Amino acid sequence: MQVQSSLSETQTTELFRESAPLNHAQQIAVSHGDGPLLVIAGAGSGKTRTLVYRMAHLIERGVSPESILLLTFTRRAAQEMLHRAGELTAGSCRRIMGGTFHATANILLRRYGHYLDLGPNFTIIDRGDAEGIINLLKSSLGMGGAGKRFPSKRVIMNLISGAVNKAASIEELVYQEHLHLTEFLNDFYTIADHYRQFKLDHGLLDYDDLLVYWKQLLLASENARIELSSRFQHILVDEYQDTNLLQAEIVRLLAYCHQNVMVVGDDAQSIYSFRGADFANIMRFPEQFPGTEIVKLEENYRSTEPILQLSNAIIANAEKKFTKILFTEKVGGIRPQLAAAANEAAEAGFIVQEIQKLRQNGTSLADIAVLFRSGFHSFKLEIELAAHGLDFEKRGGLKLTESAHIKDVLSFLRVIINPWDNLSWNRILLQLEKVGPKTVQKILNSVRQTDDPFSALMTYRPAPAWRQQFEKLVTMLNHLRQPDLTPSNQYDLVMEHYAPIFEKIYYDDYPKRRRELEQIKALISGYGDLQSFIDDTALDPPEIDTSVDGGRSEQKLILSTIHSAKGLEWDTVFVMGLAEGRFPHQHAVPGEQWEEERRLLYVAATRAKNQLFLTYPKEMLGSDRQLLRASLTPFLREVNAGLYTTIDQVHTGTTYQTGQYEQGTPRFRHPKVQSARVTYEEGMQVTHAFFGHGRVISIPGPRRIEILFDRHGSKILHLDYAKLEIVD
């Protein structure tokens, strides 16, 4: 059913003026009628405001709030948008369904999962739980254990999850990313099959399953597809450049009965391919939805003109893009500054010196961020900051629910929701003294086939050595199931039972861990039902609060990877480590990997409001711990040098003689590399068991060789694992 607009253009404009005015491009996007709409929202161009006003506009047109679906990548983003839209519509927008893809999948699968014979009482497991299951399976299948060389649970889980998110096979991922593990290929498939069956047997879904089952629901059942597509007459998607193939297909299927899809994103900020995000999704949206209107938001409200000029120049050389030029009314300002340091220690010293100058000039530490490509790139900087007494916060810490003691507590609550969750039962029963894994399996085997595991536990006959503990546990679990208890009451019951166990298990540091349990108590008190609490802590786990006063310090310098900084902004930003071989990283090959590295630098540069510093060391340690000469990243070498100011680096640093360099560039030249008795040179023809025929095009470093394959493009391989054959 198409809903016709009940407002004239003049009335709509008046609605917009009630709050902050929209610019012309934003107004076009907000006032769009029916049909597909792609909004290319440049960095700092007000995409959130555009989505907020779009929801308000739809409701003012007469669209029912319940028929609008907002999909985001963080819970906080959805809550903020719905709150702001609600203020424009007297609360109507708060009846819109909005949340992350995974959280929305959870809600819909519990309601519509019967179309797939999926019950509503499944438990969502996090990454730690999933890796725990992989470890159990490795052991039970005889693939792990002391003295056995076998890939870690993390690597195996990466392969299983990567196959889902990247729409690839485990075999393809092994050959692309873990060539040295090909001998375990059959074992990986065996573990994946058992992992799938384990989840089915125990009513468990991991994060990937939520998307897989949602897509299956829309594909396998025409009734479900029609019902959901008819229910959600307008679909809005934030950060569309971060979607994977599964998510893009879900959006397409949800629009089965209509084409009312508005996606907002920026192709220039697509930087999450390692999570499965597919840059091609936003590029091919107009093909998947014929008749798409494209609106570009190019006015930037964050950065000064000089910062935007450099940012535009960085992304201008991208191979594939929606061409746009960011502009701003914030004319003037300081040009970005580029500092070449003698070495990594000197680079860290320069950054600390500039931060001290900024503080003296009135800039708060909290308004400054130092960004880098990988977490370990900041180690020397962290030492230098500590030496000068500068407080900092490094982003990307441990999530609260990843801690062992928090998992212990949640396991009691999870079995109330899903009595067949053997992963949680295993954790609970192992807390009993004198009860080991074999005894736990014996208990679980005895109750597995029953309709009510709790009743089966009551009739189980424990050994005298642990009978008293077991009976206390069963009594507590029966109290926990009383229907009149609130989640907060249930938590208190669990803690009454768990506290003495907790203090005994974590004797060394239980006071610190107790503060984290208090965080859980504060969280659960805000929930009216246990299912919602369990789902939210699994889908959007809070970070551990490490501050002494229970709140985040507002006077800390921020250190962050660029990936973690996306969507954020600071007055002054330092981007460090901008040396070739580190940025782009040494394994990035021409093509999509190289282009994503370019986009990563663009994202970093556009985080700055007023000042941007770019730094790199002329000499740094390579992966083999040898000192290497380094040159400026090619992403800055190829832009006009007049777009930044070069700082003469005066910090001292030891200069080392590191080898022979190509004339004209400070880059190592490796014309040959040897493997066993074979010497590989540029131009040689070779064959590979998986990639086929190719030609050696460069020797990027010791034990590495870059080959252009006829069917698979350019690949950098390690000679210890590649098993190449030379073609005469």
XYZ file of C-alpha atoms in Angstrom:
728
model
C 0.000 0.000 0.000
C 1.480 3.345 -1.046
C 0.942 6.193 1.412
C 0.397 9.579 -0.178
C 1.914 12.718 1.326
C -0.474 14.771 3.452
C 1.869 17.784 3.590
C 2.709 20.343 0.962
C 6.353 21.178 0.277
C 5.863 24.462 2.179
C 4.449 22.647 5.224
C 7.284 20.139 5.116
C 9.833 22.931 5.017
C 8.174 24.537 8.076
C 8.481 21.222 9.921
C 12.210 21.202 9.203
C 12.644 24.771 10.439
C 11.198 23.928 13.847
C 14.635 22.592 14.708
C 18.004 22.933 12.962
C 17.550 23.803 9.281
C 18.434 21.309 6.590
C 20.627 22.173 3.660
C 19.331 21.712 0.114
C 20.704 18.180 -0.421
C 19.450 16.979 2.970
C 16.005 18.390 2.227
C 15.850 16.530 -1.106
C 16.698 13.257 0.676
C 14.219 13.840 3.495
C 11.369 14.831 1.144
C 11.885 11.893 -1.227
C 8.652 10.119 -2.129
C 8.365 6.369 -2.575
C 10.933 4.136 -4.244
C 14.628 3.422 -3.641
C 16.936 6.199 -2.438
C 20.726 6.115 -2.051
C 22.185 8.913 0.081
C 25.952 9.259 -0.301
C 26.787 11.013 2.952
C 30.309 12.414 3.096
C 32.163 12.542 6.412
C 30.616 15.044 8.824
C 27.791 15.889 6.417
C 24.851 15.366 8.798
C 23.684 11.884 7.811
C 22.158 11.238 11.246
C 20.098 14.413 11.024
C 18.961 13.382 7.536
C 17.749 9.992 8.781
C 16.044 11.585 11.799
C 14.123 14.046 9.651
C 13.288 11.350 7.107
C 11.517 9.319 9.798
C 9.682 12.420 11.021
C 8.699 13.297 7.440
C 7.285 9.816 6.783
C 5.106 10.033 9.888
C 3.931 13.531 8.959
C 2.950 12.048 5.581
C 0.679 9.603 7.357
C 2.930 6.533 7.398
C 2.318 4.392 10.477
C 5.393 4.332 12.772
C 5.028 0.564 13.137
C 5.535 0.144 9.389
C 8.994 1.792 9.446
C 12.157 -0.235 10.068
C 15.470 1.453 10.932
C 18.596 -0.730 10.680
C 21.892 0.491 12.155
C 25.255 -0.923 13.194
C 25.185 0.137 16.833
C 22.414 0.134 19.386
C 23.413 3.618 20.500
C 22.961 5.014 16.970
C 19.436 3.593 16.726
C 18.456 4.899 20.172
C 19.810 8.375 19.408
C 17.986 8.608 16.070
C 14.667 7.383 17.451
C 14.922 9.748 20.424
C 15.648 12.755 18.223
C 12.918 11.829 15.745
C 10.508 11.344 18.639
C 11.110 14.914 19.763
C 10.026 16.115 16.307
C 6.844 14.012 16.228
C 5.514 14.136 19.790
C 6.867 10.667 20.490
C 5.397 8.883 17.453
C 8.834 7.856 16.129
C 9.483 5.877 19.282
C 7.059 3.255 17.946
C 9.378 2.637 14.982
C 11.277 -0.648 15.128
C 14.928 0.343 15.187
C 18.130 -1.437 16.075
C 21.136 -3.304 14.759
C 20.770 -6.022 12.129
C 21.517 -8.674 14.755
C 19.154 -7.289 17.400
C 16.344 -6.973 14.857
C 16.986 -10.513 13.652
C 16.711 -11.724 17.248
C 13.285 -10.089 17.702
C 11.903 -11.296 14.373
C 13.214 -14.857 14.702
C 11.599 -15.273 18.111
C 8.281 -14.207 16.579
C 8.479 -15.722 13.086
C 11.019 -18.524 13.600
C 8.219 -21.114 13.590
C 8.296 -20.889 9.783
C 11.750 -22.524 10.065
C 10.846 -24.830 12.978
C 12.971 -22.561 15.175
C 11.635 -22.213 18.717
C 11.550 -18.848 20.506
C 13.708 -19.886 23.489
C 17.107 -20.071 21.804
C 20.153 -18.614 23.568
C 22.528 -16.232 21.790
C 26.191 -17.041 22.389
C 29.048 -14.563 22.074
C 32.429 -15.079 20.475
C 33.977 -16.388 23.690
C 31.245 -19.011 24.068
C 31.648 -20.042 20.439
C 35.399 -20.502 20.830
C 34.757 -22.515 23.993
C 32.557 -24.900 22.010
C 35.267 -25.206 19.345
C 37.742 -26.181 22.074
C 35.370 -28.838 23.413
C 34.901 -30.245 19.928
C 38.638 -30.286 19.224
C 39.157 -32.312 22.381
C 36.247 -34.716 21.820
C 37.323 -35.328 18.222
C 40.930 -35.962 19.266
C 42.258 -32.990 17.324
C 43.782 -31.017 20.188
C 45.559 -31.593 23.444
C 49.058 -31.535 24.845
C 51.832 -32.145 22.364
C 49.540 -31.932 19.327
C 50.116 -29.283 16.693
C 46.705 -27.992 15.664
C 45.327 -24.527 14.812
C 43.893 -22.491 17.689
C 40.197 -22.094 18.471
C 40.445 -18.450 17.372
C 41.734 -19.328 13.889
C 39.093 -22.042 13.448
C 36.305 -19.698 14.537
C 37.612 -17.004 12.181
C 37.336 -19.449 9.293
C 33.830 -20.629 10.202
C 32.557 -17.094 10.761
C 34.439 -15.686 7.774
C 32.833 -18.221 5.457
C 29.402 -16.922 6.516
C 30.142 -13.200 6.422
C 32.247 -13.195 3.263
C 30.026 -15.648 1.348
C 33.051 -17.866 0.751
C 33.952 -21.469 1.504
C 36.321 -22.461 4.295
C 38.609 -23.836 1.597
C 38.769 -20.490 -0.184
C 39.602 -18.666 3.048
C 42.326 -21.151 3.954
C 44.007 -20.713 0.567
C 43.638 -16.933 0.705
C 44.658 -16.268 4.304
C 46.144 -19.420 5.886
C 47.970 -21.256 3.139
C 50.168 -23.066 5.657
C 47.079 -24.731 7.191
C 45.865 -26.588 4.076
C 46.715 -29.950 5.663
C 43.928 -29.345 8.216
C 41.258 -28.488 5.647
C 39.188 -31.665 6.163
C 39.453 -31.225 9.942
C 38.079 -27.679 9.667
C 35.010 -28.947 7.819
C 34.541 -31.734 10.385
C 34.666 -29.244 13.270
C 32.298 -26.864 11.436
C 29.748 -29.672 10.989
C 29.943 -30.680 14.645
C 29.741 -27.045 15.738
C 26.560 -26.598 13.717
C 25.030 -29.736 15.235
C 26.070 -28.786 18.781
C 24.207 -25.488 18.465
C 21.101 -27.222 17.137
C 21.153 -29.790 19.940
C 21.374 -27.138 22.654
C 19.211 -24.345 21.287
C 22.128 -21.976 20.666
C 22.607 -19.328 17.986
C 25.799 -17.358 17.427
C 25.905 -13.860 15.916
C 26.265 -15.179 12.378
C 23.294 -17.532 12.813
C 21.006 -14.581 13.493
C 21.624 -13.249 9.978
C 21.706 -16.678 8.344
C 18.329 -17.666 9.811
C 16.808 -14.266 9.015
C 17.778 -14.658 5.376
C 16.533 -18.273 5.375
C 13.233 -17.105 6.825
C 12.751 -14.617 3.989
C 13.903 -17.056 1.309
C 12.322 -20.313 2.392
C 8.872 -19.071 3.363
C 6.915 -16.916 0.951
C 4.318 -16.343 3.681
C 6.991 -14.955 6.029
C 8.505 -12.873 3.238
C 5.161 -11.290 2.335
C 4.203 -10.796 5.988
C 7.458 -9.024 6.889
C 7.678 -6.983 3.701
C 4.074 -5.839 4.145
C 4.703 -5.012 7.782
C 7.727 -2.812 7.014
C 6.606 -0.489 4.243
C 9.657 1.755 4.600
C 13.167 0.470 5.303
C 15.981 2.829 6.338
C 19.573 1.559 6.595
C 22.447 3.500 8.156
C 26.132 2.938 7.229
C 25.198 0.831 4.214
C 28.842 0.649 3.108
C 29.470 -1.589 6.134
C 26.934 -4.276 5.172
C 28.041 -7.740 4.141
C 26.418 -9.796 1.401
C 24.009 -11.415 3.863
C 22.746 -8.071 5.136
C 22.378 -6.617 1.649
C 20.350 -9.655 0.597
C 18.128 -9.338 3.698
C 17.386 -5.710 2.780
C 16.525 -6.735 -0.787
C 14.181 -9.501 0.395
C 12.482 -7.222 2.926
C 11.545 -4.927 0.033
C 9.776 -7.805 -1.755
C 6.352 -6.086 -1.745
C 7.667 -2.572 -2.419
C 10.857 -0.696 -3.237
C 10.769 1.803 -0.382
C 14.377 1.443 0.717
C 16.534 4.374 1.804
C 20.176 3.534 2.444
C 22.684 6.056 3.761
C 26.416 5.577 3.612
C 29.750 6.647 2.219
C 31.709 4.453 -0.149
C 34.828 6.412 0.872
C 34.458 5.127 4.454
C 34.140 1.410 3.696
C 36.946 -0.014 5.887
C 35.608 -3.211 7.476
C 36.263 -5.930 4.895
C 37.984 -7.994 7.609
C 34.536 -8.327 9.229
C 32.955 -9.282 5.920
C 31.739 -5.816 4.860
C 31.497 -5.690 1.069
C 32.403 -2.395 -0.604
C 30.481 -3.520 -3.706
C 27.123 -3.399 -1.876
C 26.859 0.385 -1.916
C 28.294 0.630 -5.435
C 25.760 -1.773 -6.945
C 22.709 -0.598 -4.996
C 21.353 1.340 -8.020
C 21.583 -1.858 -10.101
C 19.787 -3.976 -7.491
C 17.074 -1.338 -7.121
C 16.320 0.079 -10.581
C 15.101 3.670 -10.550
C 17.216 4.588 -7.526
C 17.492 8.308 -6.834
C 20.995 9.285 -5.692
C 21.520 12.257 -3.376
C 24.990 13.405 -2.305
C 25.579 15.182 1.013
C 28.791 17.126 0.485
C 28.582 20.028 2.935
C 30.773 19.174 5.907
C 29.944 20.563 9.362
C 32.988 19.180 11.179
C 36.328 20.122 9.636
C 38.031 23.279 8.464
C 38.616 23.948 4.778
C 42.336 22.948 4.704
C 41.577 19.569 6.304
C 38.823 18.906 3.773
C 41.038 19.897 0.848
C 43.610 17.288 1.843
C 40.908 14.679 2.532
C 39.349 15.285 -0.894
C 42.772 14.882 -2.523
C 43.436 11.575 -0.716
C 40.199 9.983 -1.927
C 40.268 11.572 -5.401
C 42.637 8.842 -6.623
C 40.333 5.986 -5.593
C 39.706 3.539 -8.442
C 35.972 3.156 -7.760
C 33.859 5.803 -6.085
C 30.831 8.041 -6.160
C 32.581 11.312 -6.975
C 31.938 14.003 -4.384
C 33.767 17.071 -3.098
C 33.382 17.940 0.571
C 33.086 21.660 1.295
C 32.451 23.789 4.358
C 31.603 27.288 5.464
C 34.466 27.051 7.997
C 36.933 28.825 5.705
C 40.497 29.441 6.779
C 42.204 27.418 9.463
C 45.554 25.680 9.910
C 46.860 23.508 7.102
C 47.509 19.849 8.015
C 51.101 19.354 9.192
C 53.381 16.516 8.073
C 56.341 15.533 10.271
C 59.029 13.076 9.193
C 60.783 11.672 12.271
C 64.209 10.037 12.345
C 62.755 6.863 13.875
C 59.785 5.583 15.861
C 61.077 6.914 19.189
C 61.527 10.367 17.671
C 58.027 10.176 16.191
C 56.577 9.439 19.641
C 58.630 12.265 21.140
C 57.362 14.739 18.556
C 53.718 13.803 19.199
C 54.120 14.211 22.970
C 55.849 17.572 22.479
C 53.000 18.857 20.281
C 50.373 17.589 22.743
C 52.087 19.526 25.532
C 52.024 22.667 23.365
C 48.325 22.173 22.670
C 47.577 21.851 26.389
C 49.510 25.031 27.122
C 47.358 26.789 24.512
C 44.137 25.638 26.179
C 43.230 22.450 24.313
C 41.927 19.748 26.645
C 43.472 16.260 26.492
C 39.986 14.873 25.865
C 39.840 16.928 22.640
C 42.946 15.234 21.232
C 43.260 11.782 19.637
C 46.187 9.823 18.225
C 45.145 7.333 15.550
C 47.088 4.430 14.070
C 46.493 1.509 11.780
C 47.151 -1.338 14.267
C 47.161 -1.481 18.059
C 50.852 -2.325 18.431
C 51.910 0.783 16.469
C 51.375 2.941 19.575
C 53.635 1.045 22.006
C 56.536 3.533 21.888
C 54.069 6.420 22.173
C 52.470 4.860 25.266
C 55.889 4.657 26.951
C 56.628 8.284 26.057
C 53.228 9.465 27.347
C 53.707 7.618 30.627
C 57.177 9.140 31.032
C 55.647 12.626 30.743
C 52.712 11.872 33.055
C 50.063 12.249 30.344
C 46.935 10.205 31.055
C 45.451 8.311 28.111
C 42.738 5.834 27.263
C 43.377 3.203 24.608
C 40.155 2.249 22.889
C 39.007 -1.306 22.221
C 39.161 -2.866 25.686
C 37.643 -6.074 27.031
C 33.870 -6.300 26.996
C 32.225 -6.759 30.394
C 30.527 -10.047 29.476
C 33.813 -11.551 28.246
C 35.088 -11.807 31.840
C 34.972 -15.274 33.416
C 33.129 -14.236 36.601
C 30.464 -12.368 34.591
C 29.967 -15.428 32.407
C 29.567 -17.465 35.602
C 26.710 -15.273 36.828
C 25.001 -15.029 33.437
C 25.056 -18.824 33.056
C 22.559 -19.167 35.944
C 20.209 -16.703 34.269
C 20.639 -18.219 30.814
C 19.468 -21.694 31.872
C 16.250 -20.125 33.196
C 15.569 -18.905 29.657
C 16.872 -22.010 27.853
C 17.028 -25.139 30.079
C 18.812 -27.061 27.284
C 21.788 -24.677 27.200
C 24.467 -27.247 28.064
C 27.223 -24.659 27.716
C 25.794 -22.774 30.706
C 25.023 -25.961 32.637
C 28.633 -27.024 32.164
C 29.834 -23.726 33.654
C 27.433 -23.946 36.609
C 28.196 -27.558 37.545
C 31.974 -27.116 37.310
C 31.710 -24.604 40.178
C 30.913 -27.495 42.535
C 33.931 -28.702 44.494
C 35.117 -32.229 43.646
C 33.125 -32.167 40.391
C 35.163 -32.396 37.187
C 34.355 -32.467 33.448
C 33.625 -36.210 33.381
C 31.145 -35.960 36.248
C 29.493 -32.965 34.621
C 29.042 -34.919 31.387
C 27.541 -37.797 33.365
C 25.013 -35.431 34.970
C 24.136 -33.770 31.684
C 23.767 -37.086 29.866
C 21.254 -38.179 32.473
C 19.054 -35.102 32.079
C 19.524 -34.392 28.359
C 16.649 -36.550 27.163
C 14.077 -35.224 29.632
C 11.365 -32.656 28.964
C 12.354 -30.663 32.062
C 16.065 -30.619 32.989
C 15.283 -28.906 36.295
C 13.002 -31.734 37.426
C 15.614 -34.257 36.292
C 18.263 -32.523 38.397
C 16.036 -32.812 41.475
C 15.946 -36.605 41.106
C 19.655 -36.978 40.305
C 21.637 -38.793 43.013
C 24.946 -36.973 43.647
C 27.993 -38.494 45.315
C 28.213 -37.979 49.081
C 31.332 -35.774 48.700
C 29.424 -33.049 46.892
C 25.771 -33.827 47.735
C 25.286 -30.828 50.044
C 26.574 -28.329 47.464
C 24.490 -29.922 44.731
C 21.294 -29.779 46.788
C 21.909 -26.090 47.592
C 22.315 -25.408 43.867
C 19.093 -27.208 42.952
C 17.176 -25.372 45.693
C 18.462 -22.012 44.474
C 17.559 -22.820 40.849
C 14.006 -23.717 41.842
C 13.649 -20.387 43.675
C 15.094 -18.642 40.624
C 12.247 -19.947 38.449
C 9.450 -18.392 40.487
C 7.267 -16.393 38.052
C 6.821 -13.305 40.258
C 10.557 -12.478 40.434
C 11.971 -9.460 38.605
C 15.341 -9.785 36.823
C 16.879 -7.775 39.666
C 15.430 -10.230 42.237
C 16.821 -13.138 40.224
C 20.260 -11.530 40.138
C 20.233 -11.112 43.922
C 19.357 -14.790 44.384
C 22.192 -15.840 42.078
C 24.689 -13.634 43.900
C 23.624 -14.986 47.306
C 24.556 -18.450 46.018
C 27.577 -17.429 43.948
C 29.339 -14.955 46.301
C 31.233 -17.534 48.429
C 32.172 -19.507 45.295
C 33.307 -16.300 43.588
C 35.572 -15.230 46.474
C 37.179 -18.662 46.577
C 37.781 -18.989 42.790
C 39.015 -15.433 42.257
C 40.731 -14.945 45.635
C 43.634 -12.895 44.218
C 41.578 -10.063 42.744
C 37.937 -10.552 43.713
C 37.500 -6.957 45.067
C 38.237 -5.580 41.572
C 35.989 -8.171 39.962
C 33.234 -7.363 42.470
C 33.030 -3.834 41.033
C 32.298 -5.382 37.642
C 29.529 -7.499 39.177
C 28.072 -4.252 40.546
C 27.970 -2.993 36.942
C 25.835 -5.999 36.030
C 23.550 -5.345 38.996
C 23.054 -1.743 37.850
C 22.340 -2.879 34.285
C 19.814 -5.581 35.147
C 17.826 -3.290 37.440
C 16.627 -1.407 34.355
C 14.959 -4.464 32.781
C 11.437 -5.756 33.230
C 12.051 -9.203 31.718
C 15.028 -11.538 31.840
C 14.980 -12.456 28.128
C 15.609 -8.853 27.059
C 18.505 -8.507 29.487
C 20.155 -11.732 28.306
C 19.700 -10.771 24.649
C 21.059 -7.251 25.106
C 24.162 -8.332 26.994
C 24.890 -10.864 24.239
C 24.189 -8.537 21.295
C 25.602 -5.286 22.693
C 27.949 -6.105 25.595
C 29.070 -3.077 27.633
C 32.774 -2.370 28.113
C 34.441 -2.810 31.485
C 34.569 0.457 33.422
C 38.209 0.634 34.526
C 38.049 4.010 36.271
C 38.338 4.225 40.042
C 35.409 6.588 40.448
C 33.037 4.433 38.411
C 32.863 6.912 35.535
C 35.042 7.728 32.556
C 37.618 10.429 33.006
C 36.946 13.424 30.807
C 40.605 14.463 30.785
C 42.266 11.590 28.980
C 44.028 11.626 25.657
C 42.465 9.085 23.280
C 44.641 6.480 21.565
C 42.703 4.481 19.015
C 42.960 2.386 15.913
C 41.386 4.119 12.936
C 38.772 1.363 12.699
C 37.610 2.108 16.254
C 37.609 5.873 15.619
C 35.170 5.820 12.702
C 32.130 7.981 13.442
C 33.968 9.998 16.107
C 35.598 13.428 16.009
C 38.132 15.494 17.953
C 39.440 19.030 17.825
C 42.981 17.824 17.057
C 43.984 14.509 15.521
C 47.422 12.922 15.065
C 47.696 10.113 12.521
C 50.959 8.270 13.145
C 52.923 5.550 11.378
C 52.238 6.835 7.859
C 55.149 4.933 6.328
C 54.946 2.666 3.314
C 54.890 -0.942 4.491
C 52.864 0.075 7.516
C 50.295 2.251 5.770
C 49.306 0.581 3.545
C 50.397 -2.549 5.381
C 53.040 -4.667 3.694
C 50.639 -7.417 2.614
C 48.162 -5.102 0.874
C 48.167 -5.903 -2.830
C 46.982 -3.643 -5.661
C 43.224 -3.780 -6.031
C 40.561 -3.766 -3.332
C 42.995 -4.276 -0.412
C 45.048 -1.276 -1.512
C 41.945 0.845 -2.040
C 40.611 0.024 1.426
C 43.901 1.237 2.905
C 43.390 4.523 1.050
C 39.881 4.815 2.495
C 41.300 4.119 5.954
C 43.558 7.177 5.704
C 40.603 9.245 4.456
C 38.575 8.208 7.510
C 41.464 9.135 9.804
C 41.936 12.580 8.254
C 38.230 13.441 8.428
C 38.088 12.856 12.215
C 39.822 16.222 12.821
C 37.897 19.438 13.351
C 40.607 22.113 13.510
C 44.090 20.583 13.475
C 45.517 17.527 11.744
C 49.052 16.185 12.262
C 50.454 13.434 10.031
C 53.646 11.673 11.161
C 55.916 8.865 10.021
C 59.347 7.455 10.940
C 62.099 7.374 8.328
C 63.435 4.254 9.981
C 61.467 1.500 11.705
C 61.609 -2.128 12.765
C 60.273 -4.600 10.229
C 58.339 -7.779 11.024
C 61.645 -9.648 11.148
C 62.910 -7.204 13.836
C 65.415 -5.703 11.385
C 65.702 -1.944 10.932
C 64.365 -0.716 7.613
C 64.431 2.619 5.862
C 60.896 3.868 5.287
C 59.304 6.341 2.931
C 56.105 8.351 3.208
C 52.899 6.478 2.398
C 52.084 6.637 -1.325
C 48.625 7.984 -0.453
C 50.285 11.242 0.621
C 53.121 11.198 -1.939
C 50.555 11.326 -4.742
C 48.729 14.445 -3.477
C 49.824 18.043 -3.979
C 52.440 18.872 -1.325
C 50.966 22.353 -1.082
C 47.984 20.884 0.795
C 50.054 20.348 3.933
C 52.902 22.038 5.795
C 56.095 20.027 6.223
C 57.669 20.226 9.674
C 61.461 19.899 9.925
C 61.861 17.186 12.511
C 64.558 18.204 14.990
C 64.251 15.319 17.436
C 67.402 13.235 17.499
C 67.349 9.577 16.594
C 70.058 7.047 15.905
C 70.741 6.511 12.208
C 71.581 2.972 11.144
C 73.173 1.641 7.986
C 70.521 -0.826 6.880
C 71.443 -1.972 3.400
C 71.244 -1.152 -0.283
C 68.417 1.028 -1.578
C 66.974 1.677 -4.984
C 68.275 4.914 -6.431
C 65.826 7.786 -5.991
C 63.643 6.117 -3.348
C 64.379 5.101 0.250
C 62.842 1.670 -0.238
C 64.600 -1.690 -0.006
C 65.070 -3.497 -3.226
C 64.823 -7.315 -3.188
C 65.546 -8.384 -6.787
C 65.821 -12.048 -5.835
C 64.674 -14.357 -3.082
C 65.665 -17.981 -2.470
C 63.576 -20.924 -1.278
C 65.472 -24.152 -0.615
C 67.550 -24.513 -3.806
C 65.268 -22.434 -6.006
C 65.951 -18.756 -6.688
C 62.894 -16.730 -7.719
C 63.240 -13.594 -9.829
C 60.839 -11.047 -11.273
C 59.292 -12.240 -14.527
C 59.507 -15.983 -13.747
C 56.494 -18.135 -14.658
C 55.170 -20.354 -11.840
C 52.182 -22.547 -10.956
C 50.372 -22.959 -7.629
C 48.111 -25.844 -6.566
C 45.111 -23.565 -5.951
C 45.743 -20.277 -7.773
C 47.081 -21.865 -10.976
C 49.480 -20.208 -13.420
C 51.088 -16.856 -12.634
C 54.094 -14.573 -13.091
C 56.416 -13.212 -10.394
C 55.994 -9.421 -10.410
C 57.934 -8.378 -7.300
C 59.919 -9.549 -4.284
C 58.453 -7.368 -1.491
C 60.643 -8.774 1.282
C 62.532 -11.738 2.713
C 60.709 -15.064 2.200
C 57.851 -13.263 0.392
C 56.977 -13.208 -3.282
C 54.274 -11.348 -5.191
C 52.679 -13.238 -8.091
C 50.114 -12.078 -10.640
C 47.888 -15.119 -11.241
C 45.881 -15.435 -14.451
C 42.602 -16.204 -12.663
C 43.035 -14.846 -9.144
C 44.936 -11.592 -9.607
C 47.905 -10.490 -7.506
C 48.817 -12.435 -4.334
C 51.716 -12.091 -1.882
C 52.783 -15.559 -0.716
C 55.241 -16.768 1.913
C 57.815 -19.123 0.448
C 57.783 -21.381 3.509
C 54.228 -22.417 2.649
C 53.584 -21.557 -1.011
C 54.837 -24.809 -2.682
C 55.372 -23.222 -6.086
C 56.565 -24.924 -9.250
C 58.594 -23.103 -11.905
C 57.290 -23.246 -15.456
C 60.027 -23.585 -18.070
